mmCIF file of C-alpha atoms in Angstrom:
data_model
loop_
_atom_site.group_PDB
_atom_site.id
_atom_site.type_symbol
_atom_site.label_atom_id
_atom_site.label_comp_id
_atom_site.label_asym_id
_atom_site.label_seq_id
_atom_site.Cartn_x
_atom_site.Cartn_y
_atom_site.Cartn_z
ATOM 1 C CA UNK A 590 45.734 18.234 -30.719
ATOM 2 C CA UNK A 591 42.627 20.163 -30.528
ATOM 3 C CA UNK A 592 39.665 18.844 -28.568
ATOM 4 C CA UNK A 593 36.973 17.482 -30.791
ATOM 5 C CA UNK A 594 33.468 18.879 -29.890
ATOM 6 C CA UNK A 595 31.479 16.314 -28.070
ATOM 7 C CA UNK A 596 28.940 14.613 -30.297
ATOM 8 C CA UNK A 597 25.356 15.195 -29.187
ATOM 9 C CA UNK A 598 23.976 12.151 -27.736
ATOM 10 C CA UNK A 599 21.150 10.663 -29.596
ATOM 11 C CA UNK A 600 17.746 10.902 -27.994
ATOM 12 C CA UNK A 601 16.387 7.658 -26.839
ATOM 13 C CA UNK A 602 13.920 5.990 -29.135
ATOM 14 C CA UNK A 603 10.448 5.116 -28.208
ATOM 15 C CA UNK A 604 11.382 1.502 -27.876
ATOM 16 C CA UNK A 605 14.086 2.556 -25.569
ATOM 17 C CA UNK A 606 11.898 4.635 -23.443
ATOM 18 C CA UNK A 607 9.345 1.662 -23.239
ATOM 19 C CA UNK A 608 12.186 -0.808 -22.265
ATOM 20 C CA UNK A 609 13.315 1.471 -19.370
ATOM 21 C CA UNK A 610 9.843 2.125 -18.308
ATOM 22 C CA UNK A 611 9.071 -1.625 -18.098
ATOM 23 C CA UNK A 612 12.237 -2.226 -16.237
ATOM 24 C CA UNK A 613 11.392 0.404 -13.620
ATOM 25 C CA UNK A 614 7.840 -0.808 -13.268
ATOM 26 C CA UNK A 615 8.854 -4.369 -12.905
ATOM 27 C CA UNK A 616 11.525 -3.365 -10.286
ATOM 28 C CA UNK A 617 9.180 -1.108 -8.368
ATOM 29 C CA UNK A 618 6.400 -3.849 -8.302
ATOM 30 C CA UNK A 619 8.924 -6.391 -6.884
ATOM 31 C CA UNK A 620 10.125 -3.905 -4.316
ATOM 32 C CA UNK A 621 6.473 -3.081 -3.274
ATOM 33 C CA UNK A 622 5.699 -6.738 -3.008
ATOM 34 C CA UNK A 623 8.756 -7.274 -0.717
ATOM 35 C CA UNK A 624 7.936 -4.177 1.303
ATOM 36 C CA UNK A 625 4.432 -5.294 1.840
ATOM 37 C CA UNK A 626 5.628 -8.745 2.869
ATOM 38 C CA UNK A 627 8.189 -7.188 5.372
ATOM 39 C CA UNK A 628 5.460 -4.778 6.647
ATOM 40 C CA UNK A 629 3.160 -7.702 7.461
ATOM 41 C CA UNK A 630 5.849 -9.573 9.242
ATOM 42 C CA UNK A 631 6.826 -6.458 11.251
ATOM 43 C CA UNK A 632 3.176 -5.515 12.184
ATOM 44 C CA UNK A 633 2.673 -9.063 13.374
ATOM 45 C CA UNK A 634 5.675 -8.981 15.592
ATOM 46 C CA UNK A 635 4.785 -5.480 16.929
ATOM 47 C CA UNK A 636 1.171 -6.568 17.624
ATOM 48 C CA UNK A 637 2.495 -9.422 19.645
ATOM 49 C CA UNK A 638 4.444 -7.015 21.812
ATOM 50 C CA UNK A 639 7.923 -6.935 20.126
ATOM 51 C CA UNK A 640 9.803 -3.849 19.532
ATOM 52 C CA UNK A 641 11.813 -2.897 16.377
ATOM 53 C CA UNK A 642 14.304 -0.118 15.772
ATOM 54 C CA UNK A 643 17.407 0.754 13.776
ATOM 55 C CA UNK A 644 19.881 3.551 14.246
ATOM 56 C CA UNK A 645 17.481 5.935 12.406
ATOM 57 C CA UNK A 646 13.968 4.559 12.963
ATOM 58 C CA UNK A 647 11.791 3.094 15.504
ATOM 59 C CA UNK A 648 8.628 1.053 14.376
ATOM 60 C CA UNK A 649 5.162 1.576 15.618
ATOM 61 C CA UNK A 650 1.779 0.486 14.884
ATOM 62 C CA UNK A 651 -0.834 3.189 14.174
ATOM 63 C CA UNK A 652 -4.460 2.092 14.494
ATOM 64 C CA UNK A 653 -7.039 3.805 12.249
ATOM 65 C CA UNK A 654 -10.859 3.428 12.847
ATOM 66 C CA UNK A 655 -13.815 4.048 10.529
ATOM 67 C CA UNK A 656 -17.359 3.479 10.867
ATOM 68 C CA UNK A 657 -19.101 1.053 8.440
ATOM 69 C CA UNK A 658 -22.670 -0.124 8.132
ATOM 70 C CA UNK A 659 -23.130 -3.720 7.193
ATOM 71 C CA UNK A 660 -25.178 -3.691 3.980
ATOM 72 C CA UNK A 661 -27.479 -6.541 4.895
ATOM 73 C CA UNK A 662 -28.533 -5.113 8.324
ATOM 74 C CA UNK A 663 -28.825 -1.730 6.851
ATOM 75 C CA UNK A 664 -31.210 -2.946 4.231
ATOM 76 C CA UNK A 665 -33.107 -4.985 6.755
ATOM 77 C CA UNK A 666 -33.691 -1.830 8.872
ATOM 78 C CA UNK A 667 -34.067 0.978 6.215
ATOM 79 C CA UNK A 668 -35.148 -0.889 3.101
ATOM 80 C CA UNK A 669 -33.701 -1.394 -0.396
ATOM 81 C CA UNK A 670 -34.108 2.082 -1.545
ATOM 82 C CA UNK A 671 -32.093 3.655 1.243
ATOM 83 C CA UNK A 672 -29.653 0.930 1.117
ATOM 84 C CA UNK A 673 -29.039 1.553 -2.570
ATOM 85 C CA UNK A 674 -28.795 5.269 -2.053
ATOM 86 C CA UNK A 675 -26.297 5.153 0.884
ATOM 87 C CA UNK A 676 -24.447 2.219 -0.380
ATOM 88 C CA UNK A 677 -23.642 3.617 -3.810
ATOM 89 C CA UNK A 678 -22.474 7.039 -2.219
ATOM 90 C CA UNK A 679 -20.702 6.316 1.236
ATOM 91 C CA UNK A 680 -21.087 6.604 5.054
ATOM 92 C CA UNK A 681 -21.389 10.333 4.966
ATOM 93 C CA UNK A 682 -24.534 9.990 2.660
ATOM 94 C CA UNK A 683 -26.190 7.721 5.212
ATOM 95 C CA UNK A 684 -25.317 10.159 8.043
ATOM 96 C CA UNK A 685 -26.645 12.946 5.922
ATOM 97 C CA UNK A 686 -29.952 11.184 5.374
ATOM 98 C CA UNK A 687 -30.222 10.548 9.048
ATOM 99 C CA UNK A 688 -29.474 14.273 9.899
ATOM 100 C CA UNK A 689 -32.181 15.335 7.454
ATOM 101 C CA UNK A 690 -34.712 13.165 9.164
ATOM 102 C CA UNK A 691 -34.997 10.716 6.149
ATOM 103 C CA UNK A 692 -33.397 7.836 8.348
ATOM 104 C CA UNK A 693 -33.873 7.098 12.043
ATOM 105 C CA UNK A 694 -30.492 8.360 13.513
ATOM 106 C CA UNK A 695 -30.745 6.111 16.500
ATOM 107 C CA UNK A 696 -31.163 3.033 14.468
ATOM 108 C CA UNK A 697 -28.421 4.100 12.214
ATOM 109 C CA UNK A 698 -25.988 4.461 15.144
ATOM 110 C CA UNK A 699 -26.997 0.930 16.276
ATOM 111 C CA UNK A 700 -25.986 -0.411 12.950
ATOM 112 C CA UNK A 701 -22.586 1.152 12.916
ATOM 113 C CA UNK A 702 -19.642 -1.209 13.083
ATOM 114 C CA UNK A 703 -16.200 0.178 13.824
ATOM 115 C CA UNK A 704 -13.504 -1.120 11.608
ATOM 116 C CA UNK A 705 -9.799 -0.900 12.570
ATOM 117 C CA UNK A 706 -6.685 -1.015 10.384
ATOM 118 C CA UNK A 707 -3.242 -0.923 11.530
ATOM 119 C CA UNK A 708 -0.390 0.824 9.591
ATOM 120 C CA UNK A 709 3.307 0.492 10.081
ATOM 121 C CA UNK A 710 4.890 3.842 11.043
ATOM 122 C CA UNK A 711 8.581 4.694 11.047
ATOM 123 C CA UNK A 712 9.253 7.350 13.522
ATOM 124 C CA UNK A 713 12.534 9.092 13.001
ATOM 125 C CA UNK A 714 14.892 9.131 15.841
ATOM 126 C CA UNK A 715 16.602 12.374 14.940
ATOM 127 C CA UNK A 716 15.075 15.566 13.968
#
């Protein structure tokens, strides 16, 4: 008996593609939610002094800092126009205005608030 040539598979329909896309999206969203919940629990434990590791990874907290200027205080010191201009752009714009002399640099530094965020970092044990 001779082998029959394999029939070409039919290309998935647009409805098939949509079904697969929706399944993947829903799965990913569920996994991301679970990941975020686990990360929050692990970060809380690490922040309290606990240690966590597996055969492959060691967990650590990485702290990031960024400077922010509270809008209400910024507006009180520099006025509505400066607050609107700096707030609609970003911290770099406020600092650029101070550097150019449009804002009092010392007063801007006094307004600065350091914000810290902590990220969960997995450090590979093997390289």
